[in-house]
Amino acid sequence: MGRILFRDVDTIATFDPAGRELRHGWLLVENGRIVALGEGSPPAGPFDAVIPGRDRVMIPGMVNTHHHLYQTLFRAVPGAQDKKLFDWLVFLYERWRGIDEEAVRTSTIVGCMELLLSGCTTTTDHLYLFPRGHRGLIDVEIEAAREVGIRSHPTRGSMSLSRDEGGLPPPDVVQTEEEILADSARLIGKHHDPAFGAMVRIALAPCSPFSVTRELMTETAELAREHDVLLHTHLAETEDEERFCIERFGMRPVDYLEDVGWLASDVWLAHLVHLTPEDIRRLARAGVGMAHCPSSNMLLGSGISPVVEMLRAGMAVGLAVDGSASNDASNMIREARQAMLLARVKYGAEAMSARQALALATVGGARVLHRDKELGSLEPGKCADLVLFDLSELAFAGAADPVAALIHCGAQYADLVMVNGEIRVRDGEFVDDCLYAYIPRQREIAARLVGKGSGVP
Ligand SMILES: [Zn+2]
């Protein structure tokens, strides 16, 4: 903490409302907040640290709006690699049911390390799997995110509709509605921090229309509104889901959303691939936010989200890596490139610029999480969440536009990452080098969980 000056930064891309980009800029951080920034001569000291920014581009820390961190244990699993969503889920539930406290702790640390190193400083997580006997998994996850130093928005996920009742998950990983609601209230009371600059905020997140009951959707919304926390779920991801909603509820996903009281501004949804123009108008009018997951949608062959139409309609759209079993990475800067490329596949070369893709990843995500007064841009008074990329690396050699180069040339890893005024990554390495010990442990746990019952060596 203290008073830290970044100086001689090649370019500072602020993503403020005017889209200002400062050449040879400086930025001053004091006690976890951005105090001032500008071009030319920096203010006078004393400082606790002065960090040179030659050949560096600075952007706001990115905001990941949807993830399942435990899935970093289930990457590139044979048998799941080439399946569409419903078949992929049914196959993986059998492996996921083996997770425990150590698996959640280790995978959260590893997933958050990967996110941080890619320039992400705030992440949500959607943990909806609570195998019998393991109830405190979100508490474990919050502690793990704190150890890595990332700003976290864990969502209390839930599944209450097992395959015995017409849903998809196996019975031993679903919970009763009473259990889910009681634990949701407990987690809000224990961890949710509504204050400016909070490092932990809770949201409530029934898993999807095909894994919870209608009653749980409505009761969760009531509970969230009673405590003023946000609501989150997956919606309109696949054609199978649309068929399921029509068969079970007699209506399409967005109609169902409205029916259970979720068509509202305290809701953000992951995916939103299969929408009609009228669906988009209704979601926009209601102020619903959106977590766009391009890599996951491509890997599972779910389709292309009409994200350009949603932006035109004025919806808050953020970017997300989604779970690592459907990506299989937690790299936000790579995800921004995927968003730009996928938008161009559907709409043409002018559909999304590199800066627009970065805006989704920064201010867009902050708006989705209702944190745009605190996060998502580099402006005085905001939290000091910022990232530097090193333009002297091979990938950028000869690049003319330093900001666009991050996306066009395919940046992978940040050089420096600061969260809430604390430097977590310096020279491309974690300042806390104890974190690296979790990587071999993760490999051992993954081998145990994936090997179990799958025939995979
Ligand atoms: Zn997801």
Coordinates of C-alpha atoms and ligand atoms in Angstrom, one line a residue:
M1 CA 0.0 0.0 0.0
G2 CA 1.2 3.6 0.6
R3 CA 1.9 6.1 -2.1
I4 CA 3.0 4.6 -5.5
L5 CA 3.9 6.4 -8.7
F6 CA 3.8 4.8 -12.1
R7 CA 5.8 7.1 -14.5
D8 CA 6.9 7.2 -18.1
V9 CA 4.2 4.7 -19.1
D10 CA 4.2 4.5 -22.9
T11 CA 0.4 4.5 -23.0
I12 CA -2.3 4.6 -20.3
A13 CA -5.6 3.5 -21.8
T14 CA -8.1 4.8 -19.2
F15 CA -11.4 3.5 -20.6
D16 CA -13.0 6.5 -18.9
P17 CA -16.2 7.9 -20.5
A18 CA -14.1 10.0 -22.9
G19 CA -11.9 7.1 -23.8
R20 CA -8.8 9.0 -23.0
E21 CA -5.4 7.5 -23.8
L22 CA -2.3 9.2 -22.3
R23 CA 1.1 9.1 -23.9
H24 CA 4.2 9.0 -21.7
G25 CA 1.7 9.1 -18.8
W26 CA 1.9 8.8 -15.1
L27 CA -0.6 7.6 -12.5
L28 CA -0.5 8.0 -8.7
V29 CA -1.9 5.5 -6.3
E30 CA -2.5 6.3 -2.6
N31 CA -3.9 3.8 -0.1
G32 CA -5.5 1.5 -2.7
R33 CA -7.1 4.3 -4.7
I34 CA -6.1 6.1 -7.9
V35 CA -5.5 9.7 -6.9
A36 CA -4.4 11.4 -10.1
L37 CA -3.1 10.6 -13.6
G38 CA -1.8 12.7 -16.5
E39 CA 0.8 13.2 -19.3
G40 CA 4.3 14.8 -18.9
S41 CA 5.8 15.6 -15.6
P42 CA 4.5 13.6 -12.7
P43 CA 3.8 15.2 -9.2
A44 CA 6.6 15.6 -6.7
G45 CA 7.4 12.9 -4.1
P46 CA 8.0 11.5 -1.6
F47 CA 6.7 8.1 -2.7
D48 CA 6.9 4.6 -1.2
A49 CA 7.7 3.2 -4.7
V50 CA 8.2 4.6 -8.2
I51 CA 7.6 2.1 -11.0
P52 CA 8.9 2.9 -14.5
G53 CA 6.5 2.2 -17.3
R54 CA 8.7 2.4 -20.4
D55 CA 7.5 0.2 -23.3
R56 CA 4.4 -0.7 -21.2
V57 CA 0.7 -0.3 -21.8
M58 CA -1.5 0.2 -18.8
I59 CA -5.2 -0.8 -18.8
P60 CA -7.7 -1.1 -16.0
G61 CA -7.8 -4.5 -14.3
M62 CA -10.2 -6.8 -16.2
V63 CA -13.5 -8.1 -14.7
N64 CA -14.4 -11.7 -15.3
T65 CA -18.2 -12.0 -15.0
H66 CA -18.7 -15.8 -15.1
H67 CA -16.6 -18.8 -14.0
H68 CA -16.6 -22.2 -12.3
L69 CA -13.2 -22.2 -10.8
Y70 CA -13.4 -25.8 -9.6
Q71 CA -13.4 -26.8 -13.2
T72 CA -9.7 -25.9 -13.6
L73 CA -9.4 -29.5 -12.2
F74 CA -11.2 -30.8 -15.3
R75 CA -9.4 -29.5 -18.3
A76 CA -9.1 -31.4 -21.6
V77 CA -10.8 -34.4 -20.1
P78 CA -11.1 -37.3 -22.6
G79 CA -14.7 -38.2 -23.1
A80 CA -15.8 -34.5 -22.5
Q81 CA -13.7 -32.8 -25.2
D82 CA -16.0 -33.1 -28.1
K83 CA -19.5 -33.1 -26.5
K84 CA -22.3 -30.6 -26.6
L85 CA -23.6 -29.1 -23.4
F86 CA -26.2 -31.5 -22.0
D87 CA -24.1 -34.6 -22.9
W88 CA -20.9 -32.9 -21.6
L89 CA -22.7 -32.1 -18.3
V90 CA -24.1 -35.6 -17.8
F91 CA -20.6 -37.0 -18.4
L92 CA -18.8 -34.6 -16.1
Y93 CA -21.3 -34.6 -13.2
E94 CA -19.9 -38.1 -12.5
R95 CA -16.4 -36.7 -12.0
W96 CA -17.4 -33.4 -10.4
R97 CA -19.2 -35.2 -7.6
G98 CA -15.7 -36.1 -6.1
I99 CA -14.8 -32.5 -5.2
D100 CA -14.0 -31.7 -1.6
E101 CA -12.6 -28.8 0.4
E102 CA -9.0 -29.3 -0.7
A103 CA -10.1 -29.6 -4.4
V104 CA -12.0 -26.3 -4.1
R105 CA -9.2 -24.5 -2.3
T106 CA -6.5 -25.6 -4.7
S107 CA -8.5 -25.1 -7.9
T108 CA -9.6 -21.6 -6.8
I109 CA -6.0 -20.6 -6.1
V110 CA -4.8 -22.0 -9.4
G111 CA -7.7 -20.5 -11.4
C112 CA -7.3 -17.1 -9.8
M113 CA -3.5 -17.2 -10.4
E114 CA -4.2 -17.8 -14.1
L115 CA -6.8 -15.0 -14.2
L116 CA -4.5 -12.5 -12.4
L117 CA -1.6 -13.3 -14.7
S118 CA -3.8 -12.6 -17.7
G119 CA -4.7 -9.1 -16.3
C120 CA -7.9 -9.9 -14.5
T121 CA -8.3 -8.3 -11.1
T122 CA -11.9 -9.0 -10.3
T123 CA -13.6 -12.4 -10.8
T124 CA -17.0 -13.9 -10.1
D125 CA -17.4 -17.6 -9.5
H126 CA -20.4 -19.8 -9.8
L127 CA -20.1 -22.8 -7.5
Y128 CA -23.3 -24.9 -7.7
L129 CA -22.1 -28.4 -6.8
F130 CA -22.2 -29.4 -3.1
P131 CA -21.6 -33.2 -2.8
R132 CA -23.1 -34.6 0.4
G133 CA -21.0 -33.8 3.5
H134 CA -19.3 -30.8 1.9
R135 CA -21.2 -27.7 2.8
G136 CA -18.6 -25.0 3.5
L137 CA -17.1 -25.0 0.0
I138 CA -17.8 -21.3 -0.7
D139 CA -16.2 -20.3 2.6
V140 CA -13.1 -22.2 1.5
E141 CA -13.2 -20.5 -1.9
I142 CA -13.4 -17.0 -0.4
E143 CA -10.4 -17.7 1.8
A144 CA -8.5 -19.0 -1.2
A145 CA -9.3 -16.0 -3.4
R146 CA -8.1 -13.8 -0.5
E147 CA -4.8 -15.7 -0.4
V148 CA -4.2 -14.9 -4.1
G149 CA -5.3 -11.3 -3.7
I150 CA -8.0 -11.1 -6.4
R151 CA -11.2 -9.2 -5.8
S152 CA -13.9 -11.8 -5.7
H153 CA -17.7 -12.1 -6.3
P154 CA -18.5 -15.7 -5.4
T155 CA -22.1 -16.6 -6.3
R156 CA -23.9 -19.2 -4.2
G157 CA -25.0 -21.6 -6.8
S158 CA -27.5 -24.4 -6.4
M159 CA -29.1 -27.4 -7.9
S160 CA -32.4 -28.8 -6.6
L161 CA -33.8 -30.7 -9.6
S162 CA -32.1 -34.1 -9.9
R163 CA -32.5 -36.5 -12.8
D164 CA -35.0 -38.4 -10.7
E165 CA -37.3 -35.3 -10.9
G166 CA -36.7 -34.6 -14.6
G167 CA -33.5 -32.5 -14.2
L168 CA -29.9 -33.3 -15.3
P169 CA -27.7 -33.7 -12.2
P170 CA -27.3 -36.9 -10.2
P171 CA -29.3 -37.0 -6.9
D172 CA -26.3 -36.9 -4.5
V173 CA -25.1 -33.5 -5.7
V174 CA -28.4 -31.6 -5.4
Q175 CA -29.7 -30.0 -2.2
T176 CA -33.1 -29.3 -0.8
E177 CA -34.5 -25.8 -1.2
E178 CA -34.5 -25.2 2.6
E179 CA -30.8 -26.1 2.7
I180 CA -29.9 -23.9 -0.2
L181 CA -31.8 -20.8 1.1
A182 CA -30.5 -21.2 4.6
D183 CA -26.9 -21.4 3.4
S184 CA -27.4 -18.5 1.0
A185 CA -28.6 -16.3 3.8
R186 CA -25.7 -17.5 6.0
L187 CA -23.1 -16.6 3.3
I188 CA -24.5 -13.1 2.7
G189 CA -24.5 -12.4 6.5
K190 CA -20.9 -13.7 6.9
H191 CA -19.1 -12.5 3.8
H192 CA -21.0 -9.9 1.7
D193 CA -19.5 -6.4 1.9
P194 CA -21.5 -3.6 0.4
A195 CA -18.9 -0.9 1.1
F196 CA -17.0 1.0 -1.6
G197 CA -13.9 -0.9 -2.7
A198 CA -15.1 -4.2 -1.2
M199 CA -12.9 -7.2 -1.9
V200 CA -15.8 -9.8 -1.5
R201 CA -19.4 -9.6 -2.6
I202 CA -21.9 -12.4 -2.7
A203 CA -24.6 -13.0 -5.3
L204 CA -27.2 -15.8 -5.5
A205 CA -27.2 -18.1 -8.5
P206 CA -29.4 -21.1 -9.1
C207 CA -27.5 -23.1 -11.7
S208 CA -29.9 -23.1 -14.7
P209 CA -33.5 -23.7 -15.7
F210 CA -32.7 -27.4 -16.1
S211 CA -31.2 -28.0 -12.7
V212 CA -33.5 -26.1 -10.2
T213 CA -37.2 -25.9 -9.6
R214 CA -39.4 -22.9 -10.4
E215 CA -40.0 -22.4 -6.6
L216 CA -36.2 -22.1 -6.0
M217 CA -35.9 -19.4 -8.7
T218 CA -38.7 -17.3 -7.1
E219 CA -37.6 -17.8 -3.5
T220 CA -33.9 -17.1 -4.3
A221 CA -35.0 -13.8 -6.0
E222 CA -37.0 -12.8 -2.8
L223 CA -34.0 -13.6 -0.6
A224 CA -31.6 -11.7 -2.8
R225 CA -33.8 -8.6 -2.8
E226 CA -34.3 -8.7 0.9
H227 CA -30.5 -8.5 1.3
D228 CA -29.8 -6.3 -1.7
V229 CA -27.5 -8.7 -3.5
L230 CA -27.4 -9.5 -7.2
L231 CA -28.8 -12.6 -8.9
H232 CA -27.1 -14.7 -11.6
T233 CA -27.7 -17.8 -13.7
H234 CA -27.1 -19.4 -17.1
L235 CA -29.7 -18.7 -19.7
A236 CA -30.5 -19.4 -23.4
E237 CA -27.2 -21.2 -23.8
T238 CA -28.3 -24.0 -26.2
E239 CA -31.2 -25.2 -28.3
D240 CA -31.6 -28.2 -26.0
E241 CA -32.3 -25.8 -23.1
E242 CA -35.0 -24.0 -25.1
R243 CA -36.6 -27.4 -25.8
F244 CA -36.4 -28.3 -22.1
C245 CA -38.1 -25.0 -21.1
I246 CA -40.9 -25.5 -23.6
E247 CA -41.5 -29.1 -22.5
R248 CA -41.3 -28.5 -18.8
F249 CA -42.6 -25.0 -18.3
G250 CA -44.5 -24.4 -21.5
M251 CA -42.5 -21.4 -22.5
R252 CA -39.1 -20.2 -23.9
P253 CA -36.2 -19.2 -21.5
V254 CA -36.8 -15.4 -21.4
D255 CA -40.5 -15.9 -20.8
Y256 CA -39.6 -18.3 -18.0
L257 CA -37.2 -15.7 -16.6
E258 CA -40.0 -13.1 -16.5
D259 CA -42.4 -15.6 -15.0
V260 CA -40.1 -16.3 -12.0
G261 CA -39.5 -12.6 -11.4
W262 CA -36.0 -12.4 -12.8
L263 CA -36.5 -10.0 -15.7
A264 CA -34.9 -7.2 -13.6
S265 CA -31.9 -4.9 -13.2
D266 CA -30.4 -6.9 -10.3
V267 CA -29.9 -9.9 -12.6
W268 CA -27.0 -10.8 -14.9
L269 CA -27.0 -13.9 -17.1
A270 CA -24.3 -16.0 -18.7
H271 CA -24.4 -16.9 -22.4
L272 CA -27.6 -15.6 -23.9
V273 CA -26.9 -17.3 -27.2
H274 CA -30.4 -18.2 -28.5
L275 CA -32.5 -15.0 -28.3
T276 CA -35.0 -13.4 -30.6
P277 CA -34.9 -9.6 -31.3
E278 CA -37.9 -9.2 -29.0
D279 CA -36.0 -11.1 -26.2
I280 CA -33.1 -8.6 -26.6
R281 CA -35.5 -5.6 -26.3
R282 CA -37.1 -7.1 -23.2
L283 CA -33.8 -7.8 -21.5
A284 CA -32.5 -4.4 -22.4
R285 CA -35.6 -2.6 -21.1
A286 CA -35.4 -4.5 -17.8
G287 CA -31.7 -3.6 -17.4
V288 CA -30.6 -7.2 -17.3
G289 CA -26.7 -7.6 -17.5
M290 CA -24.9 -10.2 -19.6
A291 CA -21.7 -12.3 -19.3
H292 CA -20.5 -13.1 -22.8
C293 CA -18.5 -16.4 -22.9
P294 CA -17.2 -16.7 -26.5
S295 CA -14.6 -19.5 -26.0
S296 CA -17.1 -21.7 -24.1
N297 CA -19.8 -21.1 -26.7
M298 CA -17.4 -22.1 -29.5
L299 CA -15.9 -25.1 -27.7
L300 CA -19.3 -26.6 -26.9
G301 CA -20.7 -25.6 -30.3
S302 CA -23.5 -23.7 -28.6
G303 CA -23.7 -21.0 -31.2
I304 CA -22.8 -17.3 -31.5
S305 CA -24.3 -14.8 -29.0
P306 CA -25.9 -11.8 -30.6
V307 CA -23.7 -9.6 -28.5
V308 CA -23.5 -6.7 -31.0
E309 CA -27.3 -6.4 -31.0
M310 CA -27.3 -6.4 -27.2
L311 CA -24.8 -3.6 -27.1
R312 CA -26.8 -1.6 -29.6
A313 CA -29.9 -2.1 -27.4
G314 CA -27.9 -0.6 -24.5
M315 CA -27.5 -3.7 -22.4
A316 CA -24.6 -4.0 -19.9
V317 CA -22.3 -6.6 -21.5
G318 CA -19.3 -8.1 -19.7
L319 CA -16.8 -10.7 -20.8
A320 CA -16.2 -14.1 -19.1
V321 CA -13.9 -17.1 -19.4
D322 CA -16.6 -19.5 -18.1
G323 CA -15.6 -22.7 -16.5
S324 CA -12.3 -24.3 -17.3
A325 CA -14.0 -27.5 -18.4
S326 CA -15.5 -25.6 -21.3
N327 CA -12.7 -23.2 -22.3
D328 CA -10.3 -24.8 -21.0
A329 CA -8.4 -21.7 -19.8
S330 CA -8.9 -18.7 -17.4
N331 CA -7.2 -16.1 -19.5
M332 CA -9.1 -12.8 -19.8
I333 CA -6.9 -11.0 -22.4
R334 CA -7.2 -14.0 -24.7
E335 CA -11.0 -14.1 -24.1
A336 CA -11.1 -10.4 -25.3
R337 CA -9.4 -11.4 -28.5
Q338 CA -11.9 -14.3 -28.9
A339 CA -14.8 -11.9 -28.4
M340 CA -13.5 -9.6 -31.1
L341 CA -12.9 -12.4 -33.6
L342 CA -16.2 -14.1 -33.0
A343 CA -18.2 -10.9 -33.4
R344 CA -16.5 -10.4 -36.8
V345 CA -17.3 -14.0 -37.9
K346 CA -21.0 -13.2 -37.4
Y347 CA -21.2 -9.5 -38.3
G348 CA -18.1 -8.6 -40.4
A349 CA -14.8 -6.8 -39.8
E350 CA -16.3 -3.5 -38.5
A351 CA -18.5 -5.2 -35.8
M352 CA -16.1 -5.0 -32.9
S353 CA -12.7 -3.2 -32.5
A354 CA -9.9 -4.2 -30.2
R355 CA -10.8 -1.3 -28.0
Q356 CA -14.4 -2.3 -27.8
A357 CA -13.3 -5.9 -26.9
L358 CA -11.2 -4.4 -24.1
A359 CA -14.1 -2.2 -23.0
L360 CA -16.3 -5.3 -22.6
A361 CA -13.5 -6.9 -20.4
T362 CA -13.1 -3.8 -18.2
V363 CA -15.9 -1.2 -17.9
G364 CA -18.5 -3.6 -19.4
G365 CA -17.8 -6.2 -16.6
A366 CA -17.8 -3.5 -13.9
R367 CA -21.2 -2.3 -15.1
V368 CA -22.6 -5.9 -15.1
L369 CA -21.6 -6.3 -11.4
H370 CA -22.9 -2.8 -10.5
R371 CA -19.4 -1.7 -9.7
D372 CA -18.7 0.9 -12.4
K373 CA -18.3 3.7 -9.8
E374 CA -15.4 1.7 -8.3
L375 CA -13.9 -0.5 -11.0
G376 CA -13.4 -0.9 -14.7
S377 CA -11.6 2.4 -15.7
L378 CA -8.6 4.4 -14.6
E379 CA -10.0 7.6 -13.0
P380 CA -9.3 9.5 -9.8
G381 CA -11.2 8.1 -6.9
K382 CA -11.5 4.6 -8.3
C383 CA -9.9 1.5 -6.9
A384 CA -6.3 1.0 -7.9
D385 CA -6.9 -2.2 -10.0
L386 CA -4.6 -1.9 -13.0
V387 CA -2.4 -4.0 -15.3
L388 CA 0.7 -3.3 -17.3
F389 CA 1.6 -5.3 -20.5
D390 CA 5.2 -5.3 -21.8
L391 CA 5.4 -4.2 -25.4
S392 CA 9.0 -5.2 -25.7
E393 CA 8.0 -8.8 -25.9
L394 CA 8.4 -10.7 -29.2
A395 CA 4.6 -10.9 -29.9
F396 CA 4.4 -7.0 -30.2
A397 CA 7.6 -6.4 -32.1
G398 CA 6.8 -3.8 -34.7
A399 CA 3.2 -3.1 -33.6
A400 CA 2.1 0.4 -34.5
D401 CA -0.9 0.9 -32.1
P402 CA 0.0 -0.2 -28.5
V403 CA -3.5 -0.6 -27.3
A404 CA -4.9 -2.5 -30.2
A405 CA -1.7 -4.6 -30.2
L406 CA -2.8 -6.3 -27.0
I407 CA -5.7 -7.8 -28.8
H408 CA -4.5 -8.0 -32.4
C409 CA -1.1 -9.5 -31.5
G410 CA -2.6 -11.8 -28.9
A411 CA -1.2 -10.7 -25.5
Q412 CA -1.1 -13.6 -23.1
Y413 CA 0.3 -12.6 -19.8
A414 CA 0.7 -9.3 -17.9
D415 CA 4.0 -7.8 -16.7
L416 CA 2.5 -6.2 -13.6
V417 CA -0.9 -6.6 -11.9
M418 CA -2.1 -4.4 -9.0
V419 CA -5.3 -5.1 -7.1
N420 CA -6.6 -2.5 -4.6
G421 CA -3.2 -0.9 -4.5
E422 CA -1.3 -4.1 -3.9
I423 CA 1.2 -5.5 -6.5
R424 CA 0.4 -9.2 -7.0
V425 CA 2.4 -9.8 -10.2
R426 CA 5.7 -8.1 -11.0
D427 CA 7.9 -8.9 -14.0
G428 CA 5.4 -11.5 -15.0
E429 CA 5.8 -13.5 -11.7
F430 CA 3.8 -13.7 -8.6
V431 CA 5.2 -11.6 -5.8
D432 CA 4.1 -14.4 -3.4
D433 CA 6.1 -17.3 -4.8
C434 CA 4.5 -19.8 -2.3
L435 CA 1.5 -19.8 -4.7
Y436 CA 3.5 -21.8 -7.3
A437 CA 3.4 -24.8 -4.9
Y438 CA -0.3 -25.2 -5.7
I439 CA 0.3 -26.2 -9.3
P440 CA 1.8 -29.7 -8.7
R441 CA -0.9 -30.2 -6.0
Q442 CA -3.6 -29.4 -8.5
R443 CA -2.2 -31.9 -10.9
E444 CA -2.4 -34.6 -8.3
I445 CA -6.0 -33.8 -7.3
A446 CA -7.1 -33.6 -11.0
A447 CA -5.5 -36.9 -11.8
R448 CA -7.4 -38.5 -8.8
L449 CA -10.8 -36.9 -9.7
V450 CA -10.7 -37.4 -13.4
G451 CA -9.2 -40.9 -13.3
K452 CA -12.0 -42.0 -10.9
G453 CA -14.6 -43.9 -12.9
S454 CA -13.5 -42.6 -16.3
G455 CA -10.9 -45.2 -17.4
V456 CA -8.6 -42.2 -18.1
P457 CA -5.0 -42.9 -17.0
Ligands
ZN1 ZN -21.1 -21.5 -16.8

